Coordinates of N, CA and C in Angstrom, one line a residue:
X22 N 6.2 28.5 -10.8 CA 6.0 27.1 -10.5 C 4.6 26.7 -11.0
X23 N 4.6 25.7 -11.8 CA 3.3 25.1 -12.3 C 2.8 24.0 -11.5
X24 N 1.7 24.2 -10.8 CA 1.2 23.1 -10.0 C -0.2 22.7 -10.5
X25 N -0.6 21.5 -10.2 CA -1.9 21.1 -10.5 C -2.7 20.8 -9.2
X26 N -3.9 20.5 -9.3 CA -4.7 20.2 -8.1 C -4.2 19.1 -7.3
X27 N -3.6 18.1 -8.0 CA -3.1 16.9 -7.3 C -1.8 17.2 -6.5
X28 N -1.0 18.2 -6.9 CA 0.2 18.4 -6.1 C 0.3 19.8 -5.5
X29 N -0.9 20.4 -5.4 CA -1.0 21.7 -4.7 C -1.1 21.6 -3.2
X30 N -0.5 22.5 -2.5 CA -0.7 22.5 -1.1 C 0.5 21.9 -0.3
X31 N 0.3 22.0 1.0 CA 1.3 21.4 1.9 C 1.2 19.9 1.9
X32 N 2.2 19.2 2.4 CA 2.1 17.7 2.5 C 0.8 17.3 3.3
X33 N 0.5 18.0 4.4 CA -0.6 17.7 5.2 C -1.9 17.9 4.4
X34 N -2.0 18.9 3.6 CA -3.2 19.2 2.8 C -3.4 18.1 1.7
X35 N -2.3 17.7 1.1 CA -2.3 16.7 0.1 C -2.7 15.3 0.7
X36 N -2.2 15.1 1.9 CA -2.6 13.8 2.6 C -4.1 13.8 2.8
X37 N -4.6 14.9 3.3 CA -6.1 14.9 3.5 C -6.8 14.8 2.2
X38 N -6.4 15.4 1.1 CA -7.0 15.3 -0.2 C -6.9 13.9 -0.7
X39 N -5.8 13.2 -0.5 CA -5.7 11.8 -0.9 C -6.6 10.9 -0.2
X40 N -6.7 11.2 1.1 CA -7.6 10.4 2.0 C -9.1 10.5 1.5
X41 N -9.4 11.8 1.1 CA -10.8 12.0 0.7 C -11.1 11.3 -0.6
X42 N -10.1 11.3 -1.6 CA -10.3 10.6 -2.8 C -10.4 9.1 -2.5
X43 N -9.5 8.6 -1.6 CA -9.5 7.1 -1.3 C -10.8 6.7 -0.7
X44 N -11.3 7.5 0.3 CA -12.6 7.2 0.9 C -13.8 7.3 0.0
X45 N -13.6 8.1 -1.1 CA -14.7 8.2 -2.1 C -14.5 7.1 -3.2
X46 N -13.5 6.2 -3.0 CA -13.2 5.1 -3.9 C -12.8 5.6 -5.3
X47 N -12.2 6.8 -5.3 CA -11.5 7.3 -6.5 C -10.0 7.0 -6.3
X48 N -9.7 5.7 -6.5 CA -8.4 5.3 -6.2 C -7.3 5.8 -7.2
X49 N -7.7 6.1 -8.4 CA -6.7 6.6 -9.4 C -6.4 8.1 -9.0
X50 N -7.3 8.9 -8.6 CA -7.0 10.2 -8.1 C -6.2 10.2 -6.9
X51 N -6.6 9.3 -5.9 CA -5.8 9.2 -4.7 C -4.3 8.9 -5.0
X52 N -4.1 8.0 -6.0 CA -2.8 7.6 -6.4 C -2.0 8.8 -7.0
X53 N -2.7 9.6 -7.7 CA -2.0 10.8 -8.3 C -1.6 11.7 -7.3
X54 N -2.4 12.0 -6.3 CA -2.0 12.8 -5.2 C -0.8 12.2 -4.4
X55 N -1.0 10.9 -4.1 CA 0.0 10.2 -3.2 C 1.3 10.0 -3.9
X56 N 1.3 9.8 -5.2 CA 2.6 9.7 -5.9 C 3.6 10.8 -5.7
X57 N 3.1 12.0 -5.8 CA 3.9 13.2 -5.5 C 4.2 13.3 -4.1
X58 N 3.3 13.0 -3.2 CA 3.5 13.1 -1.8 C 4.6 12.1 -1.4
X59 N 4.6 10.9 -1.9 CA 5.6 9.9 -1.5 C 7.0 10.3 -2.0
X60 N 7.0 11.0 -3.2 CA 8.3 11.5 -3.7 C 8.9 12.6 -2.7
X61 N 8.0 13.4 -2.2 CA 8.4 14.5 -1.3 C 8.8 14.0 0.1
X62 N 8.1 13.0 0.6 CA 8.4 12.4 2.0 C 8.5 10.9 1.9
X63 N 9.6 10.4 1.2 CA 9.7 9.0 1.0 C 10.0 8.2 2.2
X64 N 10.4 8.8 3.3 CA 10.6 8.1 4.5 C 9.4 7.8 5.3
X65 N 8.2 8.4 5.0 CA 7.0 8.2 5.7 C 6.2 6.9 5.2
X66 N 5.9 6.1 6.1 CA 5.2 4.8 5.7 C 3.7 5.1 5.4
X67 N 3.0 5.9 6.1 CA 1.6 6.1 5.8 C 1.2 6.5 4.4
X68 N 1.8 7.5 3.8 CA 1.5 7.8 2.4 C 1.8 6.7 1.4
X69 N 3.0 6.0 1.7 CA 3.4 4.9 0.8 C 2.4 3.8 0.9
X70 N 2.0 3.5 2.1 CA 1.0 2.4 2.3 C -0.3 2.7 1.7
X71 N -0.8 3.9 1.8 CA -2.1 4.3 1.2 C -1.9 4.3 -0.3
X72 N -0.8 4.7 -0.8 CA -0.5 4.6 -2.3 C -0.6 3.2 -2.8
X73 N 0.0 2.3 -2.0 CA 0.0 0.9 -2.4 C -1.5 0.4 -2.4
X74 N -2.3 0.8 -1.4 CA -3.7 0.4 -1.3 C -4.4 0.9 -2.5
X75 N -4.2 2.2 -2.9 CA -4.8 2.8 -4.0 C -4.5 2.0 -5.3
X76 N -3.2 1.7 -5.5 CA -2.8 0.9 -6.6 C -3.5 -0.5 -6.6
X77 N -3.6 -1.1 -5.5 CA -4.2 -2.4 -5.3 C -5.7 -2.4 -5.8
X78 N -6.4 -1.4 -5.2 CA -7.8 -1.3 -5.5 C -8.1 -0.8 -7.0
X79 N -7.1 -0.2 -7.6 CA -7.3 0.1 -9.0 C -6.6 -0.9 -10.0
X80 N -6.3 -2.0 -9.4 CA -5.7 -3.1 -10.2 C -4.4 -2.8 -10.8
X81 N -3.6 -1.9 -10.2 CA -2.3 -1.6 -10.6 C -1.3 -2.4 -9.7
X82 N -1.4 -3.7 -9.9 CA -0.8 -4.7 -9.0 C 0.7 -4.6 -8.9
X83 N 1.4 -4.4 -10.1 CA 2.8 -4.3 -10.1 C 3.3 -3.1 -9.3
X84 N 2.6 -2.0 -9.5 CA 2.9 -0.7 -8.7 C 2.7 -0.9 -7.3
X85 N 1.6 -1.6 -6.9 CA 1.3 -1.9 -5.5 C 2.4 -2.7 -4.9
X86 N 2.8 -3.7 -5.6 CA 3.9 -4.6 -5.2 C 5.2 -3.9 -4.9
X87 N 5.5 -3.0 -5.8 CA 6.8 -2.2 -5.7 C 6.7 -1.3 -4.4
X88 N 5.6 -0.7 -4.2 CA 5.5 0.2 -3.0 C 5.6 -0.7 -1.7
X89 N 4.9 -1.8 -1.7 CA 4.8 -2.7 -0.6 C 6.2 -3.3 -0.3
X90 N 6.9 -3.6 -1.3 CA 8.3 -4.2 -1.1 C 9.2 -3.1 -0.4
X91 N 9.1 -1.9 -0.8 CA 9.9 -0.8 -0.1 C 9.5 -0.8 1.3
X92 N 8.2 -0.9 1.7 CA 7.8 -0.8 3.1 C 8.4 -2.0 3.9
X93 N 8.2 -3.2 3.4 CA 8.7 -4.4 4.2 C 10.2 -4.5 4.2
X94 N 10.9 -3.9 3.2 CA 12.3 -3.8 3.3 C 12.8 -2.9 4.4
X95 N 12.1 -1.8 4.6 CA 12.4 -0.8 5.6 C 12.0 -1.3 7.0
X96 N 10.8 -1.9 7.0 CA 10.2 -2.3 8.3 C 9.6 -3.8 8.1
X97 N 10.5 -4.8 8.3 CA 10.1 -6.2 8.1 C 8.9 -6.6 9.0
X98 N 8.6 -5.9 10.1 CA 7.5 -6.4 10.9 C 6.2 -5.5 10.7
X99 N 6.2 -4.8 9.6 CA 4.9 -4.1 9.3 C 3.9 -5.1 8.8
X100 N 3.1 -5.6 9.7 CA 2.2 -6.7 9.3 C 1.2 -6.4 8.3
X101 N 0.6 -5.2 8.2 CA -0.4 -4.9 7.2 C 0.3 -4.8 5.8
X102 N 1.5 -4.3 5.7 CA 2.2 -4.3 4.4 C 2.5 -5.7 4.0
X103 N 2.8 -6.6 4.9 CA 3.1 -8.0 4.6 C 1.8 -8.6 4.1
X104 N 0.7 -8.4 4.8 CA -0.6 -9.0 4.3 C -0.9 -8.5 2.9
X105 N -0.8 -7.2 2.7 CA -1.1 -6.6 1.4 C -0.2 -7.1 0.3
X106 N 1.1 -7.3 0.6 CA 2.0 -7.8 -0.3 C 1.6 -9.3 -0.7
X107 N 1.2 -10.1 0.3 CA 0.8 -11.4 0.0 C -0.5 -11.4 -0.8
X108 N -1.4 -10.6 -0.5 CA -2.7 -10.5 -1.3 C -2.4 -10.0 -2.7
X109 N -1.5 -9.1 -2.8 CA -1.2 -8.5 -4.2 C -0.5 -9.6 -5.0
X110 N 0.4 -10.4 -4.4 CA 1.0 -11.5 -5.2 C 0.0 -12.6 -5.5
X111 N -0.9 -12.8 -4.6 CA -2.0 -13.8 -4.9 C -2.8 -13.4 -6.1
X112 N -3.2 -12.1 -6.2 CA -4.0 -11.6 -7.3 C -3.3 -11.7 -8.6
X113 N -1.9 -11.7 -8.5 CA -1.1 -11.9 -9.7 C -0.9 -13.3 -10.1
X114 N -1.5 -14.3 -9.3 CA -1.3 -15.7 -9.6 C 0.0 -16.2 -9.1
X115 N 0.6 -15.6 -8.1 CA 1.9 -16.0 -7.6 C 1.8 -16.5 -6.1
X116 N 0.9 -17.5 -6.0 CA 0.6 -18.0 -4.7 C 1.8 -18.5 -3.8
X117 N 2.7 -19.2 -4.4 CA 3.9 -19.7 -3.7 C 4.7 -18.5 -3.1
X118 N 4.8 -17.5 -3.9 CA 5.6 -16.3 -3.5 C 4.8 -15.6 -2.4
X119 N 3.5 -15.6 -2.4 CA 2.7 -14.9 -1.5 C 2.7 -15.6 -0.1
X120 N 2.7 -16.9 -0.1 CA 2.5 -17.6 1.2 C 3.4 -17.2 2.3
X121 N 4.7 -17.0 2.2 CA 5.5 -16.6 3.3 C 5.1 -15.3 3.9
X122 N 4.7 -14.3 3.0 CA 4.3 -13.0 3.5 C 3.0 -13.1 4.2
X123 N 2.1 -14.0 3.8 CA 0.8 -14.2 4.5 C 1.0 -14.8 5.8
X124 N 1.8 -15.8 5.9 CA 2.1 -16.5 7.1 C 2.7 -15.5 8.2
X125 N 3.7 -14.8 7.7 CA 4.4 -13.8 8.6 C 3.4 -12.7 9.0
X126 N 2.5 -12.3 8.2 CA 1.5 -11.3 8.5 C 0.6 -11.8 9.6
X127 N 0.2 -13.1 9.5 CA -0.6 -13.7 10.5 C 0.1 -13.8 11.8
X128 N 1.3 -14.2 11.8 CA 2.1 -14.4 13.0 C 2.3 -13.0 13.7
X129 N 2.6 -12.0 12.9 CA 2.8 -10.7 13.5 C 1.5 -10.1 14.1
X130 N 0.4 -10.5 13.5 CA -0.9 -10.0 14.0 C -1.4 -10.9 15.1
X131 N -0.7 -11.9 15.5 CA -1.1 -12.8 16.5 C -2.2 -13.8 16.1
X132 N -2.4 -14.0 14.9 CA -3.4 -14.9 14.3 C -2.8 -16.3 14.1
X133 N -2.5 -17.0 15.2 CA -1.9 -18.3 15.1 C -2.8 -19.4 14.6
X134 N -4.1 -19.2 14.8 CA -5.0 -20.2 14.2 C -4.9 -20.3 12.7
X135 N -4.7 -19.1 12.1 CA -4.6 -19.0 10.6 C -3.3 -19.8 10.2
X136 N -2.3 -19.7 11.0 CA -1.0 -20.4 10.7 C -1.2 -21.9 10.8
X137 N -2.0 -22.4 11.8 CA -2.2 -23.8 11.9 C -3.1 -24.4 10.8
X138 N -4.0 -23.6 10.3 CA -4.9 -24.1 9.2 C -4.2 -24.0 7.9
X139 N -3.0 -23.4 7.8 CA -2.3 -23.3 6.5 C -2.9 -22.3 5.6
X140 N -3.5 -21.3 6.1 CA -4.1 -20.2 5.3 C -5.2 -20.8 4.5

């Protein structure tokens, strides 16, 4: 078996390694670790959400959008994924498409003031 540093170890070890890269703001390295981890445990939201965040911070917006859409399809009330999806769409210049996600994220977080002011 040929493994690299990015895909070596147990899922828990790779999760910790990805978090260390993310915390160090090495988002590309975090994404490399998380990509393999998400393939291995696709049902887990945590690694996929961190992968989306790593993509977002490294300006890989289409990839971030793809991961976030998987999360909100599986769990429509995951408010942080909704917020991130809205912000990702905004960064791509897709404000109208972002708005429903941002409103829903505000409602799910209990931020009704944000809803009244129209974001």
